[in-house]
Every structure is written in C-alpha cells, then in structure tokens.
mmCIF file of C-alpha atoms in Angstrom:
data_model
loop_
_atom_site.group_PDB
_atom_site.id
_atom_site.type_symbol
_atom_site.label_atom_id
_atom_site.label_comp_id
_atom_site.label_asym_id
_atom_site.label_seq_id
_atom_site.Cartn_x
_atom_site.Cartn_y
_atom_site.Cartn_z
ATOM 1 C CA UNK A 15 89.964 139.254 150.585
ATOM 2 C CA UNK A 16 87.789 139.554 153.694
ATOM 3 C CA UNK A 17 87.268 135.949 154.728
ATOM 4 C CA UNK A 18 89.794 133.404 155.887
ATOM 5 C CA UNK A 19 90.631 130.479 153.659
ATOM 6 C CA UNK A 20 93.468 128.036 153.010
ATOM 7 C CA UNK A 21 95.618 127.953 149.863
ATOM 8 C CA UNK A 22 97.634 125.041 148.599
ATOM 9 C CA UNK A 23 101.351 125.342 147.850
ATOM 10 C CA UNK A 24 102.166 122.746 145.176
ATOM 11 C CA UNK A 25 105.866 123.426 145.426
ATOM 12 C CA UNK A 26 105.993 122.371 149.065
ATOM 13 C CA UNK A 27 102.900 120.178 149.192
ATOM 14 C CA UNK A 28 101.463 122.109 152.139
ATOM 15 C CA UNK A 29 98.910 124.749 152.965
ATOM 16 C CA UNK A 30 98.821 128.353 154.160
ATOM 17 C CA UNK A 31 95.953 129.967 156.113
ATOM 18 C CA UNK A 32 95.029 133.378 154.690
ATOM 19 C CA UNK A 33 93.372 135.659 157.222
ATOM 20 C CA UNK A 34 93.346 139.103 155.605
ATOM 21 C CA UNK A 35 91.073 140.719 158.194
ATOM 22 C CA UNK A 36 93.778 140.277 160.879
ATOM 23 C CA UNK A 37 95.919 143.046 159.401
ATOM 24 C CA UNK A 38 93.420 145.533 160.851
ATOM 25 C CA UNK A 39 94.094 144.540 164.439
ATOM 26 C CA UNK A 40 95.937 147.058 166.633
ATOM 27 C CA UNK A 41 99.620 146.404 167.257
ATOM 28 C CA UNK A 42 101.256 146.870 170.651
ATOM 29 C CA UNK A 43 104.041 144.320 170.166
ATOM 30 C CA UNK A 44 107.677 144.562 169.267
ATOM 31 C CA UNK A 45 108.891 147.408 167.085
ATOM 32 C CA UNK A 46 112.084 146.892 165.086
ATOM 33 C CA UNK A 47 114.835 149.456 164.767
ATOM 34 C CA UNK A 48 115.121 150.823 161.190
ATOM 35 C CA UNK A 49 118.529 150.008 159.631
ATOM 36 C CA UNK A 50 121.237 152.614 160.060
ATOM 37 C CA UNK A 51 121.529 155.189 157.303
ATOM 38 C CA UNK A 52 125.116 156.210 158.175
ATOM 39 C CA UNK A 53 127.067 153.123 157.055
ATOM 40 C CA UNK A 54 130.548 154.259 156.128
ATOM 41 C CA UNK A 55 131.570 153.558 152.522
ATOM 42 C CA UNK A 56 134.841 152.015 153.682
ATOM 43 C CA UNK A 57 135.795 150.933 157.188
ATOM 44 C CA UNK A 58 139.228 149.322 157.900
ATOM 45 C CA UNK A 59 137.574 147.410 160.762
ATOM 46 C CA UNK A 60 134.925 145.898 158.499
ATOM 47 C CA UNK A 61 136.279 142.444 157.452
ATOM 48 C CA UNK A 62 134.403 142.567 154.143
ATOM 49 C CA UNK A 63 135.925 145.831 152.943
ATOM 50 C CA UNK A 64 138.786 145.984 150.404
ATOM 51 C CA UNK A 65 142.153 145.884 152.173
ATOM 52 C CA UNK A 66 140.642 144.920 155.543
ATOM 53 C CA UNK A 67 141.952 142.094 157.695
ATOM 54 C CA UNK A 68 139.562 139.209 158.335
ATOM 55 C CA UNK A 69 139.236 137.130 161.496
ATOM 56 C CA UNK A 70 141.681 134.511 160.230
ATOM 57 C CA UNK A 71 144.388 137.123 159.610
ATOM 58 C CA UNK A 72 144.036 137.202 155.823
ATOM 59 C CA UNK A 73 143.969 140.603 154.146
ATOM 60 C CA UNK A 74 141.384 141.234 151.401
ATOM 61 C CA UNK A 75 142.665 142.459 148.075
ATOM 62 C CA UNK A 76 141.762 145.993 146.902
ATOM 63 C CA UNK A 77 138.894 144.527 144.873
ATOM 64 C CA UNK A 78 136.865 146.798 142.592
ATOM 65 C CA UNK A 79 133.987 144.524 141.608
ATOM 66 C CA UNK A 80 132.795 141.285 143.148
ATOM 67 C CA UNK A 81 135.019 139.375 145.569
ATOM 68 C CA UNK A 82 134.695 135.707 146.601
ATOM 69 C CA UNK A 83 136.512 134.079 149.462
ATOM 70 C CA UNK A 84 136.106 130.959 151.686
ATOM 71 C CA UNK A 85 133.868 131.572 154.677
ATOM 72 C CA UNK A 86 136.054 131.984 157.731
ATOM 73 C CA UNK A 87 133.440 130.221 159.905
ATOM 74 C CA UNK A 88 131.994 127.565 157.564
ATOM 75 C CA UNK A 89 128.913 125.481 158.448
ATOM 76 C CA UNK A 90 130.186 122.773 156.063
ATOM 77 C CA UNK A 91 133.745 121.494 155.592
ATOM 78 C CA UNK A 92 134.959 119.039 152.856
ATOM 79 C CA UNK A 93 136.780 116.690 155.135
ATOM 80 C CA UNK A 94 134.344 116.098 158.033
ATOM 81 C CA UNK A 95 134.552 112.549 159.450
ATOM 82 C CA UNK A 96 131.769 109.956 159.085
ATOM 83 C CA UNK A 97 129.307 109.938 161.969
ATOM 84 C CA UNK A 98 129.098 106.841 164.128
ATOM 85 C CA UNK A 99 126.660 104.113 163.180
ATOM 86 C CA UNK A 100 123.275 104.396 164.825
ATOM 87 C CA UNK A 101 122.061 101.700 167.186
ATOM 88 C CA UNK A 102 118.351 102.664 166.713
ATOM 89 C CA UNK A 103 116.262 103.996 163.790
ATOM 90 C CA UNK A 104 115.138 106.991 165.898
ATOM 91 C CA UNK A 105 118.740 108.146 166.251
ATOM 92 C CA UNK A 106 120.101 108.297 162.729
ATOM 93 C CA UNK A 107 122.947 110.481 161.463
ATOM 94 C CA UNK A 108 124.387 110.924 158.009
ATOM 95 C CA UNK A 109 127.578 112.400 156.503
ATOM 96 C CA UNK A 110 127.434 116.092 155.714
ATOM 97 C CA UNK A 111 130.319 117.661 153.820
ATOM 98 C CA UNK A 112 130.751 120.742 151.649
ATOM 99 C CA UNK A 113 132.267 124.191 151.272
ATOM 100 C CA UNK A 114 130.989 127.647 152.229
ATOM 101 C CA UNK A 115 131.964 130.823 150.423
ATOM 102 C CA UNK A 116 131.191 134.521 150.871
ATOM 103 C CA UNK A 117 130.709 136.796 147.911
ATOM 104 C CA UNK A 118 130.907 140.617 148.202
ATOM 105 C CA UNK A 119 128.774 142.368 145.598
ATOM 106 C CA UNK A 120 130.666 145.638 145.567
ATOM 107 C CA UNK A 121 133.590 147.355 147.301
ATOM 108 C CA UNK A 122 131.387 150.004 148.918
ATOM 109 C CA UNK A 123 129.677 149.133 152.216
ATOM 110 C CA UNK A 124 126.896 151.734 151.801
ATOM 111 C CA UNK A 125 125.629 150.365 148.500
ATOM 112 C CA UNK A 126 122.897 147.720 148.271
ATOM 113 C CA UNK A 127 121.743 145.866 145.141
ATOM 114 C CA UNK A 128 118.876 148.272 144.292
ATOM 115 C CA UNK A 129 121.325 151.170 144.366
ATOM 116 C CA UNK A 130 123.879 149.451 142.139
ATOM 117 C CA UNK A 131 124.047 149.997 138.392
ATOM 118 C CA UNK A 132 122.795 147.410 135.953
ATOM 119 C CA UNK A 133 126.349 146.419 134.877
ATOM 120 C CA UNK A 134 127.296 145.957 138.550
ATOM 121 C CA UNK A 135 124.221 143.718 139.150
ATOM 122 C CA UNK A 136 125.019 141.793 135.978
ATOM 123 C CA UNK A 137 128.544 141.188 137.360
ATOM 124 C CA UNK A 138 126.937 139.696 140.489
ATOM 125 C CA UNK A 139 124.755 137.388 138.364
ATOM 126 C CA UNK A 140 127.765 136.263 136.337
ATOM 127 C CA UNK A 141 129.712 135.516 139.531
ATOM 128 C CA UNK A 142 126.747 133.510 140.831
ATOM 129 C CA UNK A 143 126.717 131.443 137.650
ATOM 130 C CA UNK A 144 130.472 130.858 137.816
ATOM 131 C CA UNK A 145 130.232 129.633 141.418
ATOM 132 C CA UNK A 146 127.261 127.415 140.556
ATOM 133 C CA UNK A 147 129.289 125.848 137.753
ATOM 134 C CA UNK A 148 132.479 125.495 139.726
ATOM 135 C CA UNK A 149 130.968 124.032 142.881
ATOM 136 C CA UNK A 150 128.226 122.159 140.981
ATOM 137 C CA UNK A 151 130.842 120.145 139.132
ATOM 138 C CA UNK A 152 131.159 117.943 142.193
ATOM 139 C CA UNK A 153 128.512 118.914 144.799
ATOM 140 C CA UNK A 154 124.835 117.919 144.370
ATOM 141 C CA UNK A 155 123.483 121.169 145.717
ATOM 142 C CA UNK A 156 124.814 124.733 145.523
ATOM 143 C CA UNK A 157 122.740 127.171 147.607
ATOM 144 C CA UNK A 158 123.183 130.802 146.773
ATOM 145 C CA UNK A 159 121.485 133.017 149.344
ATOM 146 C CA UNK A 160 121.481 136.603 150.613
ATOM 147 C CA UNK A 161 120.415 137.680 154.086
ATOM 148 C CA UNK A 162 119.845 141.445 153.893
ATOM 149 C CA UNK A 163 119.503 143.435 157.037
ATOM 150 C CA UNK A 164 120.065 142.789 160.719
ATOM 151 C CA UNK A 165 116.436 141.681 161.041
ATOM 152 C CA UNK A 166 117.306 138.698 158.836
ATOM 153 C CA UNK A 167 120.405 137.786 160.817
ATOM 154 C CA UNK A 168 122.908 139.656 158.673
ATOM 155 C CA UNK A 169 125.861 140.518 160.891
ATOM 156 C CA UNK A 170 127.603 142.861 158.427
ATOM 157 C CA UNK A 171 126.078 145.777 156.432
ATOM 158 C CA UNK A 172 128.485 145.309 153.537
ATOM 159 C CA UNK A 173 126.541 144.037 150.452
ATOM 160 C CA UNK A 174 127.229 140.330 150.160
ATOM 161 C CA UNK A 175 125.760 136.895 149.943
ATOM 162 C CA UNK A 176 126.825 133.347 150.835
ATOM 163 C CA UNK A 177 127.230 130.193 148.734
ATOM 164 C CA UNK A 178 127.049 126.810 150.466
ATOM 165 C CA UNK A 179 127.742 123.624 148.429
ATOM 166 C CA UNK A 180 126.703 120.404 150.091
ATOM 167 C CA UNK A 181 127.227 116.666 149.557
ATOM 168 C CA UNK A 182 123.503 116.130 150.022
ATOM 169 C CA UNK A 183 120.188 117.609 148.892
ATOM 170 C CA UNK A 184 118.873 119.858 151.696
ATOM 171 C CA UNK A 185 115.296 119.510 152.868
ATOM 172 C CA UNK A 186 113.787 122.286 150.727
ATOM 173 C CA UNK A 187 115.635 121.075 147.590
ATOM 174 C CA UNK A 188 114.558 117.503 148.195
ATOM 175 C CA UNK A 189 110.942 118.550 148.607
ATOM 176 C CA UNK A 190 110.939 120.740 145.508
ATOM 177 C CA UNK A 191 112.567 117.921 143.559
ATOM 178 C CA UNK A 192 109.752 115.579 144.554
ATOM 179 C CA UNK A 193 106.850 117.953 143.857
ATOM 180 C CA UNK A 194 108.167 119.161 140.506
ATOM 181 C CA UNK A 195 108.948 115.627 139.400
ATOM 182 C CA UNK A 196 105.432 114.525 140.290
ATOM 183 C CA UNK A 197 103.841 117.488 138.457
ATOM 184 C CA UNK A 198 105.771 116.776 135.232
ATOM 185 C CA UNK A 199 104.783 113.130 135.409
ATOM 186 C CA UNK A 200 101.110 113.958 135.945
ATOM 187 C CA UNK A 201 100.707 117.015 133.696
ATOM 188 C CA UNK A 202 103.498 116.738 131.130
ATOM 189 C CA UNK A 203 104.846 120.282 131.753
ATOM 190 C CA UNK A 204 107.244 121.643 134.408
ATOM 191 C CA UNK A 205 105.229 123.043 137.305
ATOM 192 C CA UNK A 206 106.843 126.446 137.507
ATOM 193 C CA UNK A 207 106.876 126.940 133.758
ATOM 194 C CA UNK A 208 103.136 126.341 133.704
ATOM 195 C CA UNK A 209 102.716 128.537 136.779
ATOM 196 C CA UNK A 210 104.592 131.441 135.252
ATOM 197 C CA UNK A 211 102.445 131.265 132.098
ATOM 198 C CA UNK A 212 99.290 131.279 134.204
ATOM 199 C CA UNK A 213 100.432 134.270 136.344
ATOM 200 C CA UNK A 214 101.531 136.214 133.246
ATOM 201 C CA UNK A 215 98.005 135.793 131.819
ATOM 202 C CA UNK A 216 96.084 136.459 135.034
ATOM 203 C CA UNK A 217 98.245 139.431 136.176
ATOM 204 C CA UNK A 218 96.493 139.820 139.577
ATOM 205 C CA UNK A 219 99.631 138.791 141.492
ATOM 206 C CA UNK A 220 102.179 140.183 138.989
ATOM 207 C CA UNK A 221 104.635 142.734 140.398
ATOM 208 C CA UNK A 222 107.051 143.365 137.520
ATOM 209 C CA UNK A 223 107.873 141.646 134.194
ATOM 210 C CA UNK A 224 110.061 141.926 131.138
ATOM 211 C CA UNK A 225 110.805 139.857 127.993
ATOM 212 C CA UNK A 226 112.521 137.042 129.915
ATOM 213 C CA UNK A 227 111.357 137.232 133.527
ATOM 214 C CA UNK A 228 108.418 137.907 135.795
ATOM 215 C CA UNK A 229 108.067 138.481 139.537
ATOM 216 C CA UNK A 230 104.879 137.551 141.349
ATOM 217 C CA UNK A 231 103.625 137.375 144.904
ATOM 218 C CA UNK A 232 102.875 133.641 144.694
ATOM 219 C CA UNK A 233 99.291 132.437 145.179
ATOM 220 C CA UNK A 234 100.540 130.448 148.161
ATOM 221 C CA UNK A 235 102.845 133.144 149.642
ATOM 222 C CA UNK A 236 103.647 132.808 153.333
ATOM 223 C CA UNK A 237 105.432 136.063 154.169
ATOM 224 C CA UNK A 238 103.529 139.368 153.627
ATOM 225 C CA UNK A 239 105.511 140.638 150.650
ATOM 226 C CA UNK A 240 107.114 137.350 149.538
ATOM 227 C CA UNK A 241 107.896 137.164 145.837
ATOM 228 C CA UNK A 242 108.894 134.482 143.339
ATOM 229 C CA UNK A 243 111.241 135.350 140.444
ATOM 230 C CA UNK A 244 110.609 133.153 137.410
ATOM 231 C CA UNK A 245 112.074 132.869 133.875
ATOM 232 C CA UNK A 246 109.618 132.697 130.983
ATOM 233 C CA UNK A 247 111.391 129.891 129.186
ATOM 234 C CA UNK A 248 112.242 126.472 130.485
ATOM 235 C CA UNK A 249 115.712 126.715 132.092
ATOM 236 C CA UNK A 250 117.001 124.367 134.760
ATOM 237 C CA UNK A 251 120.025 126.187 136.215
ATOM 238 C CA UNK A 252 121.407 129.659 136.708
ATOM 239 C CA UNK A 253 124.465 128.886 134.598
ATOM 240 C CA UNK A 254 122.191 128.018 131.640
ATOM 241 C CA UNK A 255 121.000 131.605 131.208
ATOM 242 C CA UNK A 256 121.843 133.442 127.958
ATOM 243 C CA UNK A 257 123.488 136.849 127.888
ATOM 244 C CA UNK A 258 120.179 138.626 127.172
ATOM 245 C CA UNK A 259 118.480 136.693 129.984
ATOM 246 C CA UNK A 260 121.223 137.750 132.413
ATOM 247 C CA UNK A 261 120.834 141.374 131.345
ATOM 248 C CA UNK A 262 117.103 141.217 131.816
ATOM 249 C CA UNK A 263 117.586 139.470 135.164
ATOM 250 C CA UNK A 264 119.741 142.369 136.339
ATOM 251 C CA UNK A 265 117.023 144.770 135.264
ATOM 252 C CA UNK A 266 114.106 142.952 136.897
ATOM 253 C CA UNK A 267 116.056 142.379 140.122
ATOM 254 C CA UNK A 268 116.817 146.111 140.312
ATOM 255 C CA UNK A 269 113.169 147.020 139.669
ATOM 256 C CA UNK A 270 111.881 144.620 142.319
ATOM 257 C CA UNK A 271 114.393 145.654 144.970
ATOM 258 C CA UNK A 272 113.711 149.350 144.338
ATOM 259 C CA UNK A 273 109.977 148.659 144.921
ATOM 260 C CA UNK A 274 110.875 146.783 148.095
ATOM 261 C CA UNK A 275 112.879 149.754 149.418
ATOM 262 C CA UNK A 276 110.126 152.211 148.353
ATOM 263 C CA UNK A 277 107.393 150.283 150.175
ATOM 264 C CA UNK A 278 108.338 151.673 153.582
ATOM 265 C CA UNK A 279 111.203 153.941 152.450
ATOM 266 C CA UNK A 280 113.797 151.815 154.175
ATOM 267 C CA UNK A 281 116.540 149.423 153.086
ATOM 268 C CA UNK A 282 114.175 146.512 152.906
ATOM 269 C CA UNK A 283 115.289 143.326 154.787
ATOM 270 C CA UNK A 284 114.805 139.918 153.214
ATOM 271 C CA UNK A 285 116.288 136.469 152.774
ATOM 272 C CA UNK A 286 116.547 135.362 149.167
ATOM 273 C CA UNK A 287 117.938 132.366 147.372
ATOM 274 C CA UNK A 288 118.190 130.578 144.096
ATOM 275 C CA UNK A 289 116.735 127.103 143.509
ATOM 276 C CA UNK A 290 117.590 125.155 140.371
ATOM 277 C CA UNK A 291 118.152 121.594 139.268
ATOM 278 C CA UNK A 292 120.666 119.652 141.406
ATOM 279 C CA UNK A 293 124.205 119.357 140.149
ATOM 280 C CA UNK A 294 127.177 117.009 140.750
ATOM 281 C CA UNK A 295 125.970 113.474 139.895
ATOM 282 C CA UNK A 296 122.593 114.922 138.835
ATOM 283 C CA UNK A 297 124.213 116.631 135.862
ATOM 284 C CA UNK A 298 124.004 113.289 134.071
ATOM 285 C CA UNK A 299 120.382 112.701 135.010
ATOM 286 C CA UNK A 300 117.080 113.904 133.500
ATOM 287 C CA UNK A 301 116.137 117.054 135.433
ATOM 288 C CA UNK A 302 113.486 118.441 133.038
ATOM 289 C CA UNK A 303 111.028 118.678 135.943
ATOM 290 C CA UNK A 304 113.067 121.509 137.449
ATOM 291 C CA UNK A 305 112.585 125.153 136.641
ATOM 292 C CA UNK A 306 115.064 127.790 137.879
ATOM 293 C CA UNK A 307 113.573 130.280 140.317
ATOM 294 C CA UNK A 308 114.451 132.636 143.161
ATOM 295 C CA UNK A 309 112.532 133.062 146.422
ATOM 296 C CA UNK A 310 112.416 136.407 148.259
ATOM 297 C CA UNK A 311 111.239 136.206 151.899
ATOM 298 C CA UNK A 312 110.882 139.702 153.476
ATOM 299 C CA UNK A 313 109.554 139.852 157.090
ATOM 300 C CA UNK A 314 108.048 143.396 157.199
ATOM 301 C CA UNK A 315 104.274 143.568 157.469
ATOM 302 C CA UNK A 316 102.897 147.021 158.229
ATOM 303 C CA UNK A 317 105.839 149.428 158.340
ATOM 304 C CA UNK A 318 109.595 149.613 158.633
ATOM 305 C CA UNK A 319 109.232 148.724 162.313
ATOM 306 C CA UNK A 320 106.415 146.074 162.418
ATOM 307 C CA UNK A 321 107.273 142.602 161.167
ATOM 308 C CA UNK A 322 105.413 139.362 160.690
ATOM 309 C CA UNK A 323 106.255 136.813 163.356
ATOM 310 C CA UNK A 324 106.115 133.082 162.473
ATOM 311 C CA UNK A 325 105.280 131.784 165.937
ATOM 312 C CA UNK A 326 102.505 130.052 167.825
ATOM 313 C CA UNK A 327 100.035 128.705 165.301
ATOM 314 C CA UNK A 328 102.579 128.983 162.483
ATOM 315 C CA UNK A 329 105.108 126.860 164.355
ATOM 316 C CA UNK A 330 102.634 124.400 165.842
ATOM 317 C CA UNK A 331 99.956 124.045 163.183
ATOM 318 C CA UNK A 332 100.500 125.716 159.781
ATOM 319 C CA UNK A 333 101.682 129.002 158.360
ATOM 320 C CA UNK A 334 99.227 131.954 158.343
ATOM 321 C CA UNK A 335 99.328 135.325 156.562
ATOM 322 C CA UNK A 336 97.611 138.615 157.334
ATOM 323 C CA UNK A 337 96.854 140.008 153.854
ATOM 324 C CA UNK A 338 96.086 138.325 150.586
ATOM 325 C CA UNK A 339 98.850 137.820 147.987
ATOM 326 C CA UNK A 340 96.725 139.888 145.609
ATOM 327 C CA UNK A 341 96.675 142.822 148.020
ATOM 328 C CA UNK A 342 100.420 142.588 148.496
ATOM 329 C CA UNK A 343 101.079 142.368 144.724
ATOM 330 C CA UNK A 344 98.858 145.387 144.018
ATOM 331 C CA UNK A 345 100.680 147.489 146.619
ATOM 332 C CA UNK A 346 104.126 146.504 145.269
ATOM 333 C CA UNK A 347 103.046 146.931 141.660
ATOM 334 C CA UNK A 348 101.817 150.457 142.275
ATOM 335 C CA UNK A 349 105.087 151.663 143.788
ATOM 336 C CA UNK A 350 107.487 153.845 141.711
ATOM 337 C CA UNK A 351 110.620 152.365 140.161
ATOM 338 C CA UNK A 352 112.823 155.310 141.039
ATOM 339 C CA UNK A 353 114.496 154.655 144.398
ATOM 340 C CA UNK A 354 113.298 156.997 147.165
ATOM 341 C CA UNK A 355 116.920 158.075 147.852
ATOM 342 C CA UNK A 356 117.282 159.233 144.234
ATOM 343 C CA UNK A 357 114.005 161.144 143.771
ATOM 344 C CA UNK A 358 115.543 164.488 144.762
ATOM 345 C CA UNK A 359 118.476 164.077 142.393
#
C-alpha cells in the first residue's frame, strides 16, 4: 500500500504501475465543474426527450419506458464503400461497416440509473439484451456503452447509452478474445470465471455481491475507482442471462451506482460497457473461453472536482494509478446503499 509496484492485467496482457503514495501530493491543477443539479425533467429543446424534434427533423414518440432510435450522427454506416487498395504495408486500410443506435433509459431527463427503480433498470437490461440479439444476428461485435457526465464526453444530460454494431472485432474485443482463449487453453477454465471465484473468496477487492453477481475493483485496475461486474456462473453473452440473473443484475447495478454517487455526493461520471462473446459468424463457433462482464471506468480521484489524468507517463510508457485497488474497494464497500439525495426522505 505504501510502495510502488507493477501489477499484471491478464485480460489485456499489459501492466499497471501502482504508486499509492502519490495520492498524498498537493493538487494545484485543473478543477472540474460539478454536474448541474437543475436539469429539467422535460425540455422541448432536448432532442432525447419524449415529443422533441431531433436534428434530422424526426419527432420522438411520447415514450414511457426505454426508447431506441438510429444515431443521427453515426460513426458506422452499413453501406460504406471499400477503401482503396494499399500500395505499401505501412499504409493499410480495411472495410468498416455497421450501425449505431441510441437508447434512452427513461423519459425523464433528471433521472439517472441509480435513481431509477429496479423494474425500470430491469427494462434497460432487457432492452440491452434485445439489441444484442437483434444486431448480433449479423454483426460480429455489438458494443453497448454509456458515457455518463460531461466529464466523460456526454453531450446530453438525458439518461441514455449507445449501441454500436460493427463488421469487425474492435481492438479491445480482439485483445480480450486472445487472452481469454489462451487462458482456457492453458488452465482449462475461463479466465474471468476463475477470477470471480478467487475474488469472491479473497474479498479484499469486493465492493458488492449477490447470488448471481459480484463487483470488484480489479487487481489490475487502471482508473482510481474502476470496477468490474462479473456473473458467478459461466455465461458468454448478455442475452443468455436468465430472468433471475437479470433481476439480480438490476439490483447490483443500482447498489454499485448508488455507492458511486455517494462517494463524493455527486452524479458520478463514468464510461461503462459490456463485453461478451462475439456474435454474427462467431455464433456458430466455440466461444467457451469468453465470460460476460462489464467495465466501469470513472475518472474522479480525490473529490467531485479532481480527476485522474491519463497523460505523460501513462500515454508514453504505461498506465499508473495513485491508490491501490484494495484501498479503492474498501472505500466503496463502506459507503451506504441509500442514495445521498434520498436520505432526508
């Protein structure tokens, strides 16, 4: 806890430098603005609200639950032309096609996932699984991800996520496919199934758990309060979850996100995303090496206004963190599971 050391990340086949003593250094750098607390519940000028007009002129329905629509500014399109042939191996290009969708979690703009009810969160999970099935029927990779907060590049306060389906395996997916395949071949058990069993037994990095799921600050965490959400049984894809597993997923997500908000009593920013076995043509292949999981990457370090910057050494050498995963887990674990905005109720 007091001396720097490096930890191996078997999921990415790389290392992180842990320098816990650095968190004591004085900070005179950039201070972030806390997120606004006065977000209107409904705003006719907000393109994600029910009944609002989006940039392409389409009018949203008066939706009352989740709402999915094609991204008006997609990074991937299904009919992109083939790139020109390369005349040199250092200048290669490859086709990249796909579709991008936006999914609103709730009709109210002032409601985030930790403040939603369990049935409402369960509806989000079901919609995720439906999209994963629908898009995964033809696309090899379906990336569900949520950027929460302006600090993480979110341009709209309305609770929502994005779903990008691609004709290729992205870098992180390709790397996790390789490392998990190698682990199963060498050890005879899926890497993250074995890891979840170890963390459930050791408990020093455990944040919350229930009958079907556990959340840990991973041993190799990069971001200060990064967490990894893992199922207890071997399951490859989000759409493979049972009803009870989906109910317990809603519960554990709510508990984790309440703790996140309670840490600095602010709507906690993060980027999160689901990783599971590839789809499309991979549905016919053996993907037993994969274990479904979700990554949460929050940037805050010391307070609601001081974040961790991944610059300098992190960009040019290797990632470095300023407190141990065990310290982060203990702090998250000790936080109450009643949201700070509801304590006075």
